[in-house]
PDB file of C-alpha atoms in Angstrom:
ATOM      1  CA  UNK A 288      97.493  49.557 145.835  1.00 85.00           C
ATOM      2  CA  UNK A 289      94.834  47.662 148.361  1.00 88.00           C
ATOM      3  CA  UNK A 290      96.798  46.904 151.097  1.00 90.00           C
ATOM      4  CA  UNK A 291      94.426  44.677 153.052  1.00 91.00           C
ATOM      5  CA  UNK A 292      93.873  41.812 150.691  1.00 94.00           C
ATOM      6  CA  UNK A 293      91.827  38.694 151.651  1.00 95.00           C
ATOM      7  CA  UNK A 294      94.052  35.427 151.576  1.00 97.00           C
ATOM      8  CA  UNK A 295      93.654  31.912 151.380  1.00 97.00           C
ATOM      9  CA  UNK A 296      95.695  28.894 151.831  1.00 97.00           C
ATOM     10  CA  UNK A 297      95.930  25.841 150.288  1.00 96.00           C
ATOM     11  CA  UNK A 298      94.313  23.702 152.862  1.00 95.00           C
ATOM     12  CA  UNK A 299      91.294  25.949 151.541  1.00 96.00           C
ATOM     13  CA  UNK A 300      89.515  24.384 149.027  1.00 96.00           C
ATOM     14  CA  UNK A 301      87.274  26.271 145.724  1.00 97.00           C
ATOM     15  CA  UNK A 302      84.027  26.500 147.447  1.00 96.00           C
ATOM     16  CA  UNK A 303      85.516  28.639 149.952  1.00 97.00           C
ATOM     17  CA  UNK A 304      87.506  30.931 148.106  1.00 97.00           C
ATOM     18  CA  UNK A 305      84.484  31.693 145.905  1.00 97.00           C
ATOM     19  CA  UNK A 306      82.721  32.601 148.974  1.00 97.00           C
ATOM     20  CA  UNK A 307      85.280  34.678 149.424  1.00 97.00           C
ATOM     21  CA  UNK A 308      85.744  36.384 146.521  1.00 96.00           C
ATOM     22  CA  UNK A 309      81.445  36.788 146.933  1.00 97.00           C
ATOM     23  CA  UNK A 310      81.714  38.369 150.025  1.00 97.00           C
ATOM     24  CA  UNK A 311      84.846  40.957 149.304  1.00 94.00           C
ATOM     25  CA  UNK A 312      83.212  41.839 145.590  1.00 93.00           C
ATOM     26  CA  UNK A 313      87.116  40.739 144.572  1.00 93.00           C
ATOM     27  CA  UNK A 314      88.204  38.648 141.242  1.00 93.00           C
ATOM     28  CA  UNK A 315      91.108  37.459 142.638  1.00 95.00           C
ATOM     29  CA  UNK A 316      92.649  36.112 146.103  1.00 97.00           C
ATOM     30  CA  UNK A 317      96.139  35.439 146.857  1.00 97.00           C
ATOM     31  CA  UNK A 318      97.349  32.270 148.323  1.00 97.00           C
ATOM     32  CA  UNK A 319      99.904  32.044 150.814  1.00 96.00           C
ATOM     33  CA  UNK A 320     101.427  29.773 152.540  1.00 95.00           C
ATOM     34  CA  UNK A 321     101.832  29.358 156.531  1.00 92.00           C
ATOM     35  CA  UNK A 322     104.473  32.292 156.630  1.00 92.00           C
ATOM     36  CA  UNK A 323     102.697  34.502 154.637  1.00 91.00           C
ATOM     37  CA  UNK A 324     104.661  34.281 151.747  1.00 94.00           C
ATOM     38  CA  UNK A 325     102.724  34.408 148.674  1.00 95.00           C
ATOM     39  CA  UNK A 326     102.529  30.818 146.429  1.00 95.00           C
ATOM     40  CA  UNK A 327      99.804  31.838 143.872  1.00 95.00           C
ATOM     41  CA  UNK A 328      96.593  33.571 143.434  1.00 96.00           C
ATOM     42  CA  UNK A 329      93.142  31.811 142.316  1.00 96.00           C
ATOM     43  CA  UNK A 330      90.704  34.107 140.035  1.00 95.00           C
ATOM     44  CA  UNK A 331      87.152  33.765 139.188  1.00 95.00           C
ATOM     45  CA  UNK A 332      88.513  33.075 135.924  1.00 94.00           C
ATOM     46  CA  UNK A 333      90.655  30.208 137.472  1.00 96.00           C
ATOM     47  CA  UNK A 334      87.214  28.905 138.918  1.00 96.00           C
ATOM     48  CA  UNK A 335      85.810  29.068 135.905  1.00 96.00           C
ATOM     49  CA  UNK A 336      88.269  27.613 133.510  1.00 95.00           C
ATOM     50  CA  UNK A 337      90.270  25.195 135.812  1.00 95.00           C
ATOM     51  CA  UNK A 338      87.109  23.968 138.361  1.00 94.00           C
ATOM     52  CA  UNK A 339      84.087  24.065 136.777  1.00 94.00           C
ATOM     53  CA  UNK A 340      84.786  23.425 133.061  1.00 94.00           C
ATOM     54  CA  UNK A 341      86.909  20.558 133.969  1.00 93.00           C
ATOM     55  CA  UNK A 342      83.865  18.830 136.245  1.00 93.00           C
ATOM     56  CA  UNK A 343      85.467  19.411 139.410  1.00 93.00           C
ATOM     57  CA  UNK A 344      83.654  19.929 142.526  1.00 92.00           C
ATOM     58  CA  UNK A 345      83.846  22.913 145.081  1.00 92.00           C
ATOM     59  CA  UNK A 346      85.395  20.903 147.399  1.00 93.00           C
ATOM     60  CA  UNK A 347      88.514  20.749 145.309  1.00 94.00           C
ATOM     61  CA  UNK A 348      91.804  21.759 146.580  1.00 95.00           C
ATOM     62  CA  UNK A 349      93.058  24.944 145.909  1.00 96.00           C
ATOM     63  CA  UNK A 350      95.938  23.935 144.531  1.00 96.00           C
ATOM     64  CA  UNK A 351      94.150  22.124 141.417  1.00 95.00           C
ATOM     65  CA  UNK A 352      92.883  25.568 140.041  1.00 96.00           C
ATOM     66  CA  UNK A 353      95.111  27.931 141.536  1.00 96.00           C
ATOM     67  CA  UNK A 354      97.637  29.900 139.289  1.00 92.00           C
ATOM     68  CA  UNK A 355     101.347  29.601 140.353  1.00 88.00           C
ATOM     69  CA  UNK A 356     103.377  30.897 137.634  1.00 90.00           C
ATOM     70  CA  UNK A 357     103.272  34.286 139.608  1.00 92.00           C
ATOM     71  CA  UNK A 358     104.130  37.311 138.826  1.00 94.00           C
ATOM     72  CA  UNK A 359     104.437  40.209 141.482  1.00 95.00           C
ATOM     73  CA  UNK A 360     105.971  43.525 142.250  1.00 95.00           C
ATOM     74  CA  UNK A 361     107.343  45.529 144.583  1.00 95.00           C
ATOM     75  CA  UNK A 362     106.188  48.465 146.780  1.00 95.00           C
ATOM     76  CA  UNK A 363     108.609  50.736 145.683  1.00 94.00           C
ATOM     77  CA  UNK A 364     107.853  50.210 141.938  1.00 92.00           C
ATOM     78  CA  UNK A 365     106.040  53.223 140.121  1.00 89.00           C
ATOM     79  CA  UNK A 366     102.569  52.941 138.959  1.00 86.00           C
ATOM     80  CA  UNK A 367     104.458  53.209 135.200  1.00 85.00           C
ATOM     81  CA  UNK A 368     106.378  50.133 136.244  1.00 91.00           C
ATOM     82  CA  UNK A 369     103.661  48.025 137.381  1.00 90.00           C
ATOM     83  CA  UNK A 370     101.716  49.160 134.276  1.00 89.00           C
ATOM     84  CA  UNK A 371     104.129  47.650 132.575  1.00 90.00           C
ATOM     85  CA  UNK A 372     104.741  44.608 133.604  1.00 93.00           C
ATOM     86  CA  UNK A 373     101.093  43.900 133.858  1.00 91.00           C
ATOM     87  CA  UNK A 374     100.329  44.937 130.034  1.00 89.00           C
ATOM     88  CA  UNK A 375     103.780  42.812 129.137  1.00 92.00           C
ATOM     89  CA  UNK A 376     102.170  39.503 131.011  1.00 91.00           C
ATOM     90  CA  UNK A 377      98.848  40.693 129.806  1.00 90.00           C
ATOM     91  CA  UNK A 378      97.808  40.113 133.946  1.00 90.00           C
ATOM     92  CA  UNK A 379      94.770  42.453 135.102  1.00 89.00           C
ATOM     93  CA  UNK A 380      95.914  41.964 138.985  1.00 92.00           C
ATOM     94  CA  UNK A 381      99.768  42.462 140.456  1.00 94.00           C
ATOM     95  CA  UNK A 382     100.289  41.205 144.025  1.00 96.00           C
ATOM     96  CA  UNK A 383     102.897  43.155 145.943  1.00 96.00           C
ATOM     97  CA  UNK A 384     105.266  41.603 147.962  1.00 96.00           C
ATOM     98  CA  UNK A 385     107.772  42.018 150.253  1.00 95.00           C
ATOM     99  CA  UNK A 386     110.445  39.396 151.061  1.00 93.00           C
ATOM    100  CA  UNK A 387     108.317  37.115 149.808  1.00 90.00           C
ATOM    101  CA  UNK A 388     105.383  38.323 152.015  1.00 95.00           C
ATOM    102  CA  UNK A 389     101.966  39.843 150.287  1.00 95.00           C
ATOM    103  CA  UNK A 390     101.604  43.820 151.201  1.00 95.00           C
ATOM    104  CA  UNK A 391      99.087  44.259 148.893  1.00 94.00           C
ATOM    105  CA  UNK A 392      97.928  44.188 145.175  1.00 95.00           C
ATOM    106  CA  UNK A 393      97.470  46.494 142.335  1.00 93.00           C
ATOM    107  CA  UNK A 394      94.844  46.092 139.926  1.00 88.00           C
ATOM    108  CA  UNK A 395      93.529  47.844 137.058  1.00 81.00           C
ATOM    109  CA  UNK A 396      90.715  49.354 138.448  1.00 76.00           C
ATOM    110  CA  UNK A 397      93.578  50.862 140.773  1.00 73.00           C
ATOM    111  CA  UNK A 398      94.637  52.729 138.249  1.00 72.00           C
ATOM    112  CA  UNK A 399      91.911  53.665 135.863  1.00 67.00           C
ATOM    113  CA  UNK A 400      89.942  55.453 139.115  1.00 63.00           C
ATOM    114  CA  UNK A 401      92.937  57.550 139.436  1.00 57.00           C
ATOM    115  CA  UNK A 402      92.639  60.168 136.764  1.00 47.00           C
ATOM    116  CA  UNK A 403      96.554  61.079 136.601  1.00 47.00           C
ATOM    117  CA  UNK A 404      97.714  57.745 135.919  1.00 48.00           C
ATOM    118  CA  UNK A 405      94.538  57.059 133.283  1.00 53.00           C
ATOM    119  CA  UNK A 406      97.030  56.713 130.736  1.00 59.00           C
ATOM    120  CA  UNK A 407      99.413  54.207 132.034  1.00 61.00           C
ATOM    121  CA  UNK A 408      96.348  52.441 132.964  1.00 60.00           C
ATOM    122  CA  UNK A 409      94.537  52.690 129.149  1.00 63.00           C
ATOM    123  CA  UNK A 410      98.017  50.945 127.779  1.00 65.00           C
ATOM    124  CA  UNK A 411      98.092  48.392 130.291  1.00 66.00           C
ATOM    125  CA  UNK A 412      94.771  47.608 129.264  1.00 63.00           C
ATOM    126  CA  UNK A 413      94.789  47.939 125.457  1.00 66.00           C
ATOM    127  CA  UNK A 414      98.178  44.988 126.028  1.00 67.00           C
ATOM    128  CA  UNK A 415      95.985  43.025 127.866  1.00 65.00           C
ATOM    129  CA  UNK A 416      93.394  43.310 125.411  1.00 63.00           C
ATOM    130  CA  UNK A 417      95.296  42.139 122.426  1.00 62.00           C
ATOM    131  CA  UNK A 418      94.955  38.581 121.492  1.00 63.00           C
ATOM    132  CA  UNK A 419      98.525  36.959 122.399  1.00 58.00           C
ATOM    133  CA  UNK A 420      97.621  33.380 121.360  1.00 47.00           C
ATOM    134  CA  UNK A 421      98.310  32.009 124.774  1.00 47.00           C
ATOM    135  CA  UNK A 422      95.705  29.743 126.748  1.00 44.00           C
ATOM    136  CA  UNK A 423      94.470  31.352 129.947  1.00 43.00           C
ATOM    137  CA  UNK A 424      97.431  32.762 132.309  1.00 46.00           C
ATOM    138  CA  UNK A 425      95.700  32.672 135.962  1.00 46.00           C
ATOM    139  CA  UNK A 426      95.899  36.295 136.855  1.00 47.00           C
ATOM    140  CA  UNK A 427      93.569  37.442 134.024  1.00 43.00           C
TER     141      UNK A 427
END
């Protein structure tokens, strides 16, 4: 799990969270709100699908392209848990949260650079993979 994750909030608008993503090399960034509690996440893929394809500009609130069906875990779950879940909502990135407040997040990459959970991380990522017939679900 990365526990220092870059946040943004919704009086942040698209332009800035790209910059963010840019500047942390990250896919994803959680928003919270003004207690910390985590509301959603935006992904490039948000960006891409939600922002740009549907002609809006960067200044556009977060809120118009953010994802907040949400789906998070815990920090006591097991990596086999959190594989899981993430291959059952075919999601790439899990935040972790705490009474409502973001610790961290998991993501694939997480678990495919650690060589004893390579397998939990090759299932997640073969559910992912398979074609669902679903439209885009935010934390792709």
């Amino acid at each position: 799990m990365t526990q220092e994750v870059e946040t943004c909030t919704l009086q942040d608008n698209v332009y800035e969270v790209a910059v963010k993503m840019k500047n942390h090399d990250v896919g994803v960034i959680p928003v919270v709100d003004e207690s910390q509690n985590c509301i959603g996440v935006i992904t490039d893929r948000d960006i891409v699908i939600r922002g740009i394809a549907e002609k809006r500009s960067g200044s556009s609130a977060v809120k118009e392209v953010m994802s907040s069906e949400l789906y998070t875990g815990s920090p006591d779950m097991s990596v086999d848990e959190a594989s899981r879940m993430m291959a059952e909502k075919q999601i790439r990135r899990l935040p972790v949260v705490e009474n409502g407040k973001l610790v961290g997040i998991v993501a694939m990459a997480d678990m495919a650079v650690r060589s004893i959970h390579e397998d939990e991380a090759g299932y997640a990522l073969s559910q992912i993979s398979e074609p669902n017939g679903h439209q885009s679900k935010g934390l792709q």
